[in-house]
Amino acid sequence: MDEALLRSLTPGVLAILVRRGADFAAAEDAVQDALVEAVRVWPADPPRDAKGWLVTVAWRRFLDATRADASRRRREDRVEEEPAPGPPPAVDDTLQLYFLCAHPSLTPSSAVALTRRAVGGLTTRQIAQAYLVPEATMAQRISRAKRTLSGVRFDQPGDVATVLRVLYLVFNEGYSGDVDLAAEAIRLTRQLAGAIDHPEVAGLLALMLLHHARRASRTAPDGSLVPLVEQDRGRWDTASIAEGVRVLQAALARDRLGEFQAQAAIAALHADARTAGETDWVQIVEWYDELERLTQSPVVRLNRAVAIGEADGPRAGLAALAALDDSLPRHTAVAAYLHERDGDLTTAARLYAEAAHKAPDLAERDHLTRQASRLNARRRA
């Protein structure tokens, strides 16, 4: 790597970015990013035009940073807003962008990733974590999607199913991730529900409202996770629950069941129980059966094993779990919970500790570690 060459090219690259409209500080940051990338890439694949390569990469870094900063400012403007019942606000262009990013030329997974990056303002790292793939893999997927769209006409927007999947994943990032996008996802789903008559749109809106109603009780003041069974149900938003149930009932009455309606029905059964002990787990298992039929999803089967453990006892849950691939995310945590319910504290403590090492985020890791410590203390007492 010719460091002298890099130093000599830096002022010229910086000047070009400023002439293109970048402010000086942002241009400096973008050029530094490009230099770091050059140090990484050039030894194995030196460019024919070193300066042109640096300008291209730096300008892309500047545009990415500008978009991310604009998205962040929009999120900060909405941080105090909660999704209130009633009609959606005036239509803007955001929903149209979702449809454009869900172009038919893209696979659904690529469309979802591109929309979360370009419209949702999430970083490549955050999207990769949601998909449980390495960041480099997700970066390549998003780059391929951009290349695919570079030469197509946008007169064929994507279908509703792909847009719903994007909205659902954006909501989940806001609900459980480190970026607050839940209210924005609900706002856009309200818009979509007002624009088209589609039972799955209504199902997704109901699901979001029912999950969002529990948001205040999901974490303790210190930021630690509070499991559903331990949540203070008095803090649940009853207005959102009532609206979610009303929207769901209207969708189910049309007898065109889809996966979001089935998920919303499960959420509604949790919301309907005054205490955790009054939860109708038998009905929840039945809804998981419907959801599995619709999706064939291994994650649904994992959640179904938990529900079976509650409805028919922990050994029945463990038997259902044994039929699943133990590499599934949170499989070990579910096994730990069911073994604890079955009275095998030694195995449960060991599995909680293993699950903590596999946890995708710090809050979940801390929760599982505390569970393991709690059981070890009980064993020693």
mmCIF file of C-alpha atoms in Angstrom:
data_model
loop_
_atom_site.group_PDB
_atom_site.id
_atom_site.type_symbol
_atom_site.label_atom_id
_atom_site.label_comp_id
_atom_site.label_asym_id
_atom_site.label_seq_id
_atom_site.Cartn_x
_atom_site.Cartn_y
_atom_site.Cartn_z
ATOM 1 C CA MET A 1 0.000 0.000 0.000
ATOM 2 C CA ASP A 2 1.456 3.352 -1.132
ATOM 3 C CA GLU A 3 0.593 5.628 1.806
ATOM 4 C CA ALA A 4 2.340 8.566 0.160
ATOM 5 C CA LEU A 5 0.001 8.209 -2.822
ATOM 6 C CA LEU A 6 -3.023 8.253 -0.537
ATOM 7 C CA ARG A 7 -1.797 11.379 1.237
ATOM 8 C CA SER A 8 -1.155 13.142 -2.058
ATOM 9 C CA LEU A 9 -4.622 12.338 -3.394
ATOM 10 C CA THR A 10 -6.557 13.303 -0.265
ATOM 11 C CA PRO A 11 -6.729 17.121 -0.808
ATOM 12 C CA GLY A 12 -7.973 16.730 -4.365
ATOM 13 C CA VAL A 13 -10.637 14.209 -3.394
ATOM 14 C CA LEU A 14 -11.756 16.457 -0.559
ATOM 15 C CA ALA A 15 -12.016 19.441 -2.903
ATOM 16 C CA ILE A 16 -14.158 17.492 -5.381
ATOM 17 C CA LEU A 17 -16.633 16.481 -2.653
ATOM 18 C CA VAL A 18 -16.930 20.073 -1.461
ATOM 19 C CA ARG A 19 -17.544 21.274 -5.036
ATOM 20 C CA ARG A 20 -20.308 18.671 -5.340
ATOM 21 C CA GLY A 21 -22.087 20.205 -2.374
ATOM 22 C CA ALA A 22 -20.759 18.396 0.707
ATOM 23 C CA ASP A 23 -19.953 20.556 3.704
ATOM 24 C CA PHE A 24 -16.293 20.421 4.674
ATOM 25 C CA ALA A 25 -16.636 18.397 7.917
ATOM 26 C CA ALA A 26 -18.861 15.764 6.308
ATOM 27 C CA ALA A 27 -16.545 15.605 3.299
ATOM 28 C CA GLU A 28 -13.550 15.031 5.582
ATOM 29 C CA ASP A 29 -15.349 12.154 7.325
ATOM 30 C CA ALA A 30 -16.309 10.596 3.995
ATOM 31 C CA VAL A 31 -12.764 10.865 2.646
ATOM 32 C CA GLN A 32 -11.373 9.256 5.801
ATOM 33 C CA ASP A 33 -13.815 6.370 5.361
ATOM 34 C CA ALA A 34 -12.698 5.989 1.757
ATOM 35 C CA LEU A 35 -9.032 5.930 2.799
ATOM 36 C CA VAL A 36 -9.733 3.194 5.341
ATOM 37 C CA GLU A 37 -11.515 1.202 2.641
ATOM 38 C CA ALA A 38 -8.583 1.728 0.285
ATOM 39 C CA VAL A 39 -6.144 0.368 2.856
ATOM 40 C CA ARG A 40 -8.349 -2.707 3.157
ATOM 41 C CA VAL A 41 -9.082 -3.323 -0.536
ATOM 42 C CA TRP A 42 -6.182 -2.050 -2.642
ATOM 43 C CA PRO A 43 -3.489 -4.567 -1.649
ATOM 44 C CA ALA A 44 -5.540 -7.373 -3.194
ATOM 45 C CA ASP A 45 -7.365 -5.385 -5.884
ATOM 46 C CA PRO A 46 -5.613 -2.115 -6.795
ATOM 47 C CA PRO A 47 -7.745 0.256 -8.918
ATOM 48 C CA ARG A 48 -6.726 1.539 -12.321
ATOM 49 C CA ASP A 49 -7.723 5.086 -11.370
ATOM 50 C CA ALA A 50 -6.818 5.619 -7.718
ATOM 51 C CA LYS A 51 -8.231 9.132 -7.462
ATOM 52 C CA GLY A 52 -11.466 8.224 -9.264
ATOM 53 C CA TRP A 53 -11.885 5.228 -6.962
ATOM 54 C CA LEU A 54 -11.444 7.404 -3.877
ATOM 55 C CA VAL A 55 -13.893 10.030 -5.154
ATOM 56 C CA THR A 56 -16.551 7.405 -5.906
ATOM 57 C CA VAL A 57 -16.257 5.652 -2.543
ATOM 58 C CA ALA A 58 -16.063 8.913 -0.565
ATOM 59 C CA TRP A 59 -19.121 10.351 -2.321
ATOM 60 C CA ARG A 60 -21.101 7.176 -1.600
ATOM 61 C CA ARG A 61 -20.062 7.356 2.052
ATOM 62 C CA PHE A 62 -21.154 10.996 2.171
ATOM 63 C CA LEU A 63 -24.578 10.184 0.648
ATOM 64 C CA ASP A 64 -25.090 7.250 3.043
ATOM 65 C CA ALA A 65 -24.219 9.433 6.026
ATOM 66 C CA THR A 66 -26.504 12.220 4.821
ATOM 67 C CA ARG A 67 -29.456 9.853 4.394
ATOM 68 C CA ALA A 68 -28.843 8.241 7.771
ATOM 69 C CA ASP A 69 -28.642 11.652 9.437
ATOM 70 C CA ALA A 70 -31.903 12.769 7.811
ATOM 71 C CA SER A 71 -33.618 9.565 8.921
ATOM 72 C CA ARG A 72 -32.280 10.021 12.442
ATOM 73 C CA ARG A 73 -33.636 13.569 12.595
ATOM 74 C CA ARG A 74 -37.046 12.367 11.440
ATOM 75 C CA ARG A 75 -37.041 9.697 14.158
ATOM 76 C CA GLU A 76 -36.053 12.264 16.794
ATOM 77 C CA ASP A 77 -38.904 14.521 15.672
ATOM 78 C CA ARG A 78 -41.321 11.658 16.294
ATOM 79 C CA VAL A 79 -39.770 10.286 19.474
ATOM 80 C CA GLU A 80 -42.515 11.729 21.686
ATOM 81 C CA GLU A 81 -45.335 10.601 19.433
ATOM 82 C CA GLU A 82 -47.461 7.546 20.238
ATOM 83 C CA PRO A 83 -49.833 5.913 17.743
ATOM 84 C CA ALA A 84 -53.252 7.192 18.822
ATOM 85 C CA PRO A 85 -56.519 5.522 17.735
ATOM 86 C CA GLY A 86 -58.371 7.079 14.859
ATOM 87 C CA PRO A 87 -57.724 7.962 11.226
ATOM 88 C CA PRO A 88 -54.138 8.317 9.975
ATOM 89 C CA PRO A 89 -52.576 11.709 9.320
ATOM 90 C CA ALA A 90 -52.388 13.157 5.836
ATOM 91 C CA VAL A 91 -50.732 10.842 3.339
ATOM 92 C CA ASP A 92 -47.072 11.496 2.585
ATOM 93 C CA ASP A 93 -44.653 9.848 0.150
ATOM 94 C CA THR A 94 -43.100 7.370 2.593
ATOM 95 C CA LEU A 95 -45.521 4.552 1.880
ATOM 96 C CA GLN A 96 -45.015 5.034 -1.850
ATOM 97 C CA LEU A 97 -41.265 4.605 -1.311
ATOM 98 C CA TYR A 98 -41.946 1.310 0.461
ATOM 99 C CA PHE A 99 -43.825 0.070 -2.601
ATOM 100 C CA LEU A 100 -41.103 1.249 -4.961
ATOM 101 C CA CYS A 101 -38.387 -0.513 -2.958
ATOM 102 C CA ALA A 102 -40.510 -3.688 -3.093
ATOM 103 C CA HIS A 103 -40.063 -3.756 -6.886
ATOM 104 C CA PRO A 104 -40.987 -7.039 -8.641
ATOM 105 C CA SER A 105 -37.430 -7.393 -9.957
ATOM 106 C CA LEU A 106 -36.173 -7.950 -6.386
ATOM 107 C CA THR A 107 -36.563 -11.018 -4.227
ATOM 108 C CA PRO A 108 -38.689 -10.375 -1.114
ATOM 109 C CA SER A 109 -35.669 -10.652 1.204
ATOM 110 C CA SER A 110 -33.668 -8.163 -0.879
ATOM 111 C CA ALA A 111 -36.646 -5.787 -1.054
ATOM 112 C CA VAL A 112 -37.045 -5.887 2.716
ATOM 113 C CA ALA A 113 -33.340 -5.262 3.321
ATOM 114 C CA LEU A 114 -33.160 -2.389 0.819
ATOM 115 C CA THR A 115 -36.270 -0.694 2.219
ATOM 116 C CA ARG A 116 -35.020 -0.887 5.778
ATOM 117 C CA ARG A 117 -31.736 0.665 4.672
ATOM 118 C CA ALA A 118 -32.977 3.292 2.227
ATOM 119 C CA VAL A 119 -36.314 4.296 3.782
ATOM 120 C CA GLY A 120 -36.208 3.061 7.356
ATOM 121 C CA GLY A 121 -32.798 4.584 8.041
ATOM 122 C CA LEU A 122 -31.402 1.443 9.711
ATOM 123 C CA THR A 123 -27.717 0.612 9.463
ATOM 124 C CA THR A 124 -26.470 -2.435 7.613
ATOM 125 C CA ARG A 125 -25.390 -3.887 10.960
ATOM 126 C CA GLN A 126 -28.884 -3.573 12.427
ATOM 127 C CA ILE A 127 -30.472 -5.185 9.379
ATOM 128 C CA ALA A 128 -27.922 -8.018 9.470
ATOM 129 C CA GLN A 129 -28.727 -8.670 13.125
ATOM 130 C CA ALA A 130 -32.437 -8.867 12.332
ATOM 131 C CA TYR A 131 -31.729 -11.454 9.612
ATOM 132 C CA LEU A 132 -29.157 -13.331 11.711
ATOM 133 C CA VAL A 133 -26.493 -13.048 8.985
ATOM 134 C CA PRO A 134 -23.011 -11.469 8.960
ATOM 135 C CA GLU A 135 -22.881 -7.743 8.247
ATOM 136 C CA ALA A 136 -20.770 -8.333 5.120
ATOM 137 C CA THR A 137 -23.407 -10.698 3.722
ATOM 138 C CA MET A 138 -26.147 -8.129 4.252
ATOM 139 C CA ALA A 139 -24.017 -5.368 2.706
ATOM 140 C CA GLN A 140 -23.616 -7.491 -0.424
ATOM 141 C CA ARG A 141 -27.362 -8.202 -0.530
ATOM 142 C CA ILE A 142 -28.230 -4.512 -0.325
ATOM 143 C CA SER A 143 -25.611 -3.619 -2.948
ATOM 144 C CA ARG A 144 -27.016 -6.244 -5.328
ATOM 145 C CA ALA A 145 -30.519 -4.861 -4.801
ATOM 146 C CA LYS A 146 -29.317 -1.344 -5.635
ATOM 147 C CA ARG A 147 -27.589 -2.589 -8.783
ATOM 148 C CA THR A 148 -30.719 -4.470 -9.828
ATOM 149 C CA LEU A 149 -32.846 -1.344 -9.516
ATOM 150 C CA SER A 150 -30.334 0.965 -11.204
ATOM 151 C CA GLY A 151 -31.617 0.156 -14.687
ATOM 152 C CA VAL A 152 -35.317 -0.543 -14.186
ATOM 153 C CA ARG A 153 -38.432 1.566 -14.575
ATOM 154 C CA PHE A 154 -40.501 2.224 -11.479
ATOM 155 C CA ASP A 155 -43.866 1.732 -13.160
ATOM 156 C CA GLN A 156 -44.350 -1.662 -11.445
ATOM 157 C CA PRO A 157 -44.349 -1.148 -7.684
ATOM 158 C CA GLY A 158 -44.074 -4.140 -5.397
ATOM 159 C CA ASP A 159 -46.994 -6.156 -4.077
ATOM 160 C CA VAL A 160 -48.773 -5.680 -0.780
ATOM 161 C CA ALA A 161 -47.372 -8.861 0.789
ATOM 162 C CA THR A 162 -43.776 -7.656 0.469
ATOM 163 C CA VAL A 163 -44.634 -4.202 1.824
ATOM 164 C CA LEU A 164 -46.402 -5.796 4.789
ATOM 165 C CA ARG A 165 -43.314 -7.897 5.498
ATOM 166 C CA VAL A 166 -41.155 -4.772 5.443
ATOM 167 C CA LEU A 167 -43.495 -2.879 7.770
ATOM 168 C CA TYR A 168 -43.597 -5.843 10.152
ATOM 169 C CA LEU A 169 -39.808 -6.087 10.343
ATOM 170 C CA VAL A 170 -39.423 -2.324 10.778
ATOM 171 C CA PHE A 171 -41.943 -2.467 13.638
ATOM 172 C CA ASN A 172 -40.019 -5.313 15.268
ATOM 173 C CA GLU A 173 -36.803 -3.285 15.080
ATOM 174 C CA GLY A 174 -38.548 -0.416 16.822
ATOM 175 C CA TYR A 175 -40.233 -2.713 19.332
ATOM 176 C CA SER A 176 -37.220 -4.737 20.372
ATOM 177 C CA GLY A 177 -34.151 -3.109 18.829
ATOM 178 C CA ASP A 178 -32.083 -0.030 19.541
ATOM 179 C CA VAL A 179 -33.902 2.285 17.124
ATOM 180 C CA ASP A 180 -37.441 3.530 17.833
ATOM 181 C CA LEU A 181 -39.403 2.850 14.657
ATOM 182 C CA ALA A 182 -42.538 1.241 16.106
ATOM 183 C CA ALA A 183 -44.734 4.347 15.988
ATOM 184 C CA GLU A 184 -43.667 5.086 12.404
ATOM 185 C CA ALA A 185 -44.475 1.511 11.328
ATOM 186 C CA ILE A 186 -47.940 1.778 12.899
ATOM 187 C CA ARG A 187 -48.512 5.146 11.238
ATOM 188 C CA LEU A 188 -47.681 3.738 7.798
ATOM 189 C CA THR A 189 -49.769 0.610 8.357
ATOM 190 C CA ARG A 190 -52.724 2.842 9.283
ATOM 191 C CA GLN A 191 -52.203 4.683 6.018
ATOM 192 C CA LEU A 192 -52.146 1.427 4.092
ATOM 193 C CA ALA A 193 -55.253 0.147 5.860
ATOM 194 C CA GLY A 194 -57.047 3.369 4.934
ATOM 195 C CA ALA A 195 -55.972 3.107 1.309
ATOM 196 C CA ILE A 196 -56.732 -0.555 0.499
ATOM 197 C CA ASP A 197 -59.276 -3.083 1.693
ATOM 198 C CA HIS A 198 -57.096 -6.071 2.626
ATOM 199 C CA PRO A 199 -57.635 -8.374 5.636
ATOM 200 C CA GLU A 200 -53.914 -8.988 6.126
ATOM 201 C CA VAL A 201 -53.244 -5.250 6.303
ATOM 202 C CA ALA A 202 -55.847 -5.106 9.065
ATOM 203 C CA GLY A 203 -54.267 -8.160 10.685
ATOM 204 C CA LEU A 204 -50.845 -6.507 10.731
ATOM 205 C CA LEU A 205 -52.267 -3.280 12.163
ATOM 206 C CA ALA A 206 -54.026 -5.256 14.912
ATOM 207 C CA LEU A 207 -50.835 -7.182 15.679
ATOM 208 C CA MET A 208 -48.793 -3.981 15.971
ATOM 209 C CA LEU A 209 -51.351 -2.305 18.227
ATOM 210 C CA LEU A 210 -51.616 -5.310 20.547
ATOM 211 C CA HIS A 211 -47.839 -5.642 20.873
ATOM 212 C CA HIS A 212 -47.317 -1.907 21.239
ATOM 213 C CA ALA A 213 -49.904 -1.814 24.041
ATOM 214 C CA ARG A 214 -47.486 -3.804 26.257
ATOM 215 C CA ARG A 215 -44.466 -1.659 25.510
ATOM 216 C CA ALA A 216 -44.367 0.285 28.792
ATOM 217 C CA SER A 217 -44.219 -2.927 30.822
ATOM 218 C CA ARG A 218 -41.576 -4.778 28.798
ATOM 219 C CA THR A 219 -38.556 -3.297 30.577
ATOM 220 C CA ALA A 220 -37.740 -2.435 34.181
ATOM 221 C CA PRO A 221 -36.473 1.031 35.188
ATOM 222 C CA ASP A 222 -32.893 -0.272 34.917
ATOM 223 C CA GLY A 223 -33.509 -1.369 31.325
ATOM 224 C CA SER A 224 -33.690 -5.092 32.036
ATOM 225 C CA LEU A 225 -36.237 -7.246 30.234
ATOM 226 C CA VAL A 226 -39.469 -8.167 32.002
ATOM 227 C CA PRO A 227 -40.935 -11.497 30.760
ATOM 228 C CA LEU A 228 -44.605 -11.499 29.766
ATOM 229 C CA VAL A 229 -45.598 -13.573 32.796
ATOM 230 C CA GLU A 230 -44.087 -10.943 35.140
ATOM 231 C CA GLN A 231 -45.340 -7.800 33.402
ATOM 232 C CA ASP A 232 -47.572 -5.336 35.239
ATOM 233 C CA ARG A 233 -50.752 -5.664 33.196
ATOM 234 C CA GLY A 234 -52.086 -2.496 34.747
ATOM 235 C CA ARG A 235 -49.544 -0.606 32.620
ATOM 236 C CA TRP A 236 -50.855 -2.058 29.359
ATOM 237 C CA ASP A 237 -52.531 0.458 27.057
ATOM 238 C CA THR A 238 -56.177 -0.631 27.133
ATOM 239 C CA ALA A 239 -57.198 1.783 24.348
ATOM 240 C CA SER A 240 -54.677 0.243 21.949
ATOM 241 C CA ILE A 241 -55.766 -3.252 22.997
ATOM 242 C CA ALA A 242 -59.428 -2.413 22.392
ATOM 243 C CA GLU A 243 -58.647 -0.964 18.971
ATOM 244 C CA GLY A 244 -56.426 -3.913 18.044
ATOM 245 C CA VAL A 245 -59.123 -6.435 19.005
ATOM 246 C CA ARG A 246 -61.757 -4.477 17.085
ATOM 247 C CA VAL A 247 -59.597 -4.330 13.938
ATOM 248 C CA LEU A 248 -58.764 -8.036 14.258
ATOM 249 C CA GLN A 249 -62.366 -9.143 14.690
ATOM 250 C CA ALA A 250 -63.389 -7.258 11.553
ATOM 251 C CA ALA A 251 -60.556 -8.915 9.601
ATOM 252 C CA LEU A 252 -61.327 -12.434 10.866
ATOM 253 C CA ALA A 253 -64.996 -12.002 10.002
ATOM 254 C CA ARG A 254 -64.007 -11.931 6.320
ATOM 255 C CA ASP A 255 -62.792 -15.551 6.555
ATOM 256 C CA ARG A 256 -59.559 -14.914 4.640
ATOM 257 C CA LEU A 257 -57.055 -15.939 7.285
ATOM 258 C CA GLY A 258 -53.424 -14.942 6.910
ATOM 259 C CA GLU A 259 -50.355 -15.154 9.092
ATOM 260 C CA PHE A 260 -50.644 -11.638 10.530
ATOM 261 C CA GLN A 261 -54.233 -12.245 11.561
ATOM 262 C CA ALA A 262 -53.193 -15.506 13.239
ATOM 263 C CA GLN A 263 -50.365 -13.774 15.091
ATOM 264 C CA ALA A 264 -52.720 -10.997 16.150
ATOM 265 C CA ALA A 265 -55.193 -13.581 17.476
ATOM 266 C CA ILE A 266 -52.442 -15.027 19.694
ATOM 267 C CA ALA A 267 -51.533 -11.540 20.921
ATOM 268 C CA ALA A 268 -55.206 -10.830 21.620
ATOM 269 C CA LEU A 269 -55.513 -13.946 23.785
ATOM 270 C CA HIS A 270 -52.550 -12.772 25.865
ATOM 271 C CA ALA A 271 -54.077 -9.304 26.141
ATOM 272 C CA ASP A 272 -57.464 -10.729 27.159
ATOM 273 C CA ALA A 273 -56.073 -12.575 30.204
ATOM 274 C CA ARG A 274 -56.334 -10.531 33.422
ATOM 275 C CA THR A 275 -53.404 -12.513 34.869
ATOM 276 C CA ALA A 276 -50.762 -14.753 33.331
ATOM 277 C CA GLY A 277 -52.412 -17.745 35.015
ATOM 278 C CA GLU A 278 -55.691 -17.067 33.200
ATOM 279 C CA THR A 279 -54.122 -17.230 29.723
ATOM 280 C CA ASP A 280 -56.035 -19.569 27.404
ATOM 281 C CA TRP A 281 -53.059 -21.622 26.282
ATOM 282 C CA VAL A 282 -55.207 -24.277 24.614
ATOM 283 C CA GLN A 283 -56.571 -21.699 22.178
ATOM 284 C CA ILE A 284 -53.097 -20.279 21.686
ATOM 285 C CA VAL A 285 -51.812 -23.719 20.663
ATOM 286 C CA GLU A 286 -54.689 -23.966 18.176
ATOM 287 C CA TRP A 287 -53.755 -20.625 16.665
ATOM 288 C CA TYR A 288 -50.110 -21.706 16.450
ATOM 289 C CA ASP A 289 -51.308 -24.770 14.549
ATOM 290 C CA GLU A 290 -53.003 -22.433 12.051
ATOM 291 C CA LEU A 291 -49.930 -20.219 11.881
ATOM 292 C CA GLU A 292 -47.650 -23.194 11.236
ATOM 293 C CA ARG A 293 -49.965 -24.348 8.447
ATOM 294 C CA LEU A 294 -49.762 -20.908 6.859
ATOM 295 C CA THR A 295 -46.032 -20.286 7.218
ATOM 296 C CA GLN A 296 -44.212 -23.611 7.722
ATOM 297 C CA SER A 297 -41.876 -21.498 9.863
ATOM 298 C CA PRO A 298 -39.445 -23.205 12.278
ATOM 299 C CA VAL A 299 -39.671 -20.133 14.540
ATOM 300 C CA VAL A 300 -43.444 -20.635 14.751
ATOM 301 C CA ARG A 301 -42.828 -24.277 15.692
ATOM 302 C CA LEU A 302 -40.466 -23.112 18.426
ATOM 303 C CA ASN A 303 -43.070 -20.765 19.881
ATOM 304 C CA ARG A 304 -45.670 -23.505 19.561
ATOM 305 C CA ALA A 305 -43.484 -25.777 21.717
ATOM 306 C CA VAL A 306 -43.603 -23.148 24.474
ATOM 307 C CA ALA A 307 -47.382 -22.911 24.181
ATOM 308 C CA ILE A 308 -47.707 -26.706 24.325
ATOM 309 C CA GLY A 309 -45.540 -26.682 27.452
ATOM 310 C CA GLU A 310 -47.995 -24.269 29.052
ATOM 311 C CA ALA A 311 -51.148 -26.026 27.844
ATOM 312 C CA ASP A 312 -50.155 -29.694 28.304
ATOM 313 C CA GLY A 313 -47.196 -29.544 30.662
ATOM 314 C CA PRO A 314 -43.449 -29.010 30.269
ATOM 315 C CA ARG A 315 -42.679 -32.574 29.161
ATOM 316 C CA ALA A 316 -45.111 -32.238 26.274
ATOM 317 C CA GLY A 317 -43.364 -28.980 25.386
ATOM 318 C CA LEU A 318 -39.949 -30.661 25.530
ATOM 319 C CA ALA A 319 -41.225 -33.456 23.267
ATOM 320 C CA ALA A 320 -42.362 -30.854 20.708
ATOM 321 C CA LEU A 321 -39.018 -29.063 21.055
ATOM 322 C CA ALA A 322 -37.073 -32.283 20.437
ATOM 323 C CA ALA A 323 -38.445 -32.407 16.898
ATOM 324 C CA LEU A 324 -36.843 -29.056 16.041
ATOM 325 C CA ASP A 325 -33.323 -28.125 14.941
ATOM 326 C CA ASP A 326 -31.390 -27.068 18.047
ATOM 327 C CA SER A 327 -29.542 -24.416 16.017
ATOM 328 C CA LEU A 328 -32.716 -22.308 15.860
ATOM 329 C CA PRO A 329 -32.342 -18.893 17.513
ATOM 330 C CA ARG A 330 -33.539 -19.040 21.157
ATOM 331 C CA HIS A 331 -33.943 -22.838 21.017
ATOM 332 C CA THR A 332 -31.607 -23.181 24.001
ATOM 333 C CA ALA A 333 -33.489 -20.533 25.990
ATOM 334 C CA VAL A 334 -36.793 -22.319 25.370
ATOM 335 C CA ALA A 335 -35.255 -25.616 26.438
ATOM 336 C CA ALA A 336 -33.984 -23.978 29.631
ATOM 337 C CA TYR A 337 -37.436 -22.590 30.444
ATOM 338 C CA LEU A 338 -39.190 -25.921 29.871
ATOM 339 C CA HIS A 339 -36.618 -27.839 31.939
ATOM 340 C CA GLU A 340 -37.107 -25.334 34.758
ATOM 341 C CA ARG A 341 -40.868 -25.827 34.549
ATOM 342 C CA ASP A 342 -40.221 -29.586 34.744
ATOM 343 C CA GLY A 343 -38.180 -29.160 37.935
ATOM 344 C CA ASP A 344 -34.749 -29.988 36.447
ATOM 345 C CA LEU A 345 -32.940 -26.922 37.804
ATOM 346 C CA THR A 346 -29.432 -28.209 37.059
ATOM 347 C CA THR A 347 -30.110 -28.670 33.362
ATOM 348 C CA ALA A 348 -32.106 -25.447 33.181
ATOM 349 C CA ALA A 349 -29.310 -23.372 34.768
ATOM 350 C CA ARG A 350 -26.748 -24.821 32.373
ATOM 351 C CA LEU A 351 -28.976 -24.128 29.367
ATOM 352 C CA TYR A 352 -29.746 -20.575 30.488
ATOM 353 C CA ALA A 353 -25.991 -19.909 30.668
ATOM 354 C CA GLU A 354 -25.504 -21.393 27.184
ATOM 355 C CA ALA A 355 -28.381 -19.331 25.827
ATOM 356 C CA ALA A 356 -26.861 -16.175 27.293
ATOM 357 C CA HIS A 357 -23.707 -16.707 25.208
ATOM 358 C CA LYS A 358 -25.867 -16.984 22.060
ATOM 359 C CA ALA A 359 -28.119 -13.997 22.824
ATOM 360 C CA PRO A 360 -28.350 -11.434 19.998
ATOM 361 C CA ASP A 361 -28.323 -8.350 22.246
ATOM 362 C CA LEU A 362 -27.100 -7.211 25.645
ATOM 363 C CA ALA A 363 -30.538 -6.960 27.305
ATOM 364 C CA GLU A 364 -31.425 -10.546 26.442
ATOM 365 C CA ARG A 365 -27.969 -11.761 27.448
ATOM 366 C CA ASP A 366 -28.279 -10.095 30.849
ATOM 367 C CA HIS A 367 -31.766 -11.530 31.362
ATOM 368 C CA LEU A 368 -30.640 -15.089 30.593
ATOM 369 C CA THR A 369 -27.555 -14.720 32.772
ATOM 370 C CA ARG A 370 -29.751 -13.622 35.680
ATOM 371 C CA GLN A 371 -32.003 -16.619 35.107
ATOM 372 C CA ALA A 372 -29.013 -18.954 35.321
ATOM 373 C CA SER A 373 -27.749 -17.224 38.471
ATOM 374 C CA ARG A 374 -31.194 -17.416 40.068
ATOM 375 C CA LEU A 375 -31.431 -21.171 39.527
ATOM 376 C CA ASN A 376 -27.866 -21.793 40.716
ATOM 377 C CA ALA A 377 -28.666 -19.876 43.914
ATOM 378 C CA ARG A 378 -31.800 -21.986 44.440
ATOM 379 C CA ARG A 379 -29.788 -25.190 43.986
ATOM 380 C CA ARG A 380 -27.223 -24.104 46.572
ATOM 381 C CA ALA A 381 -29.841 -22.976 49.108
#
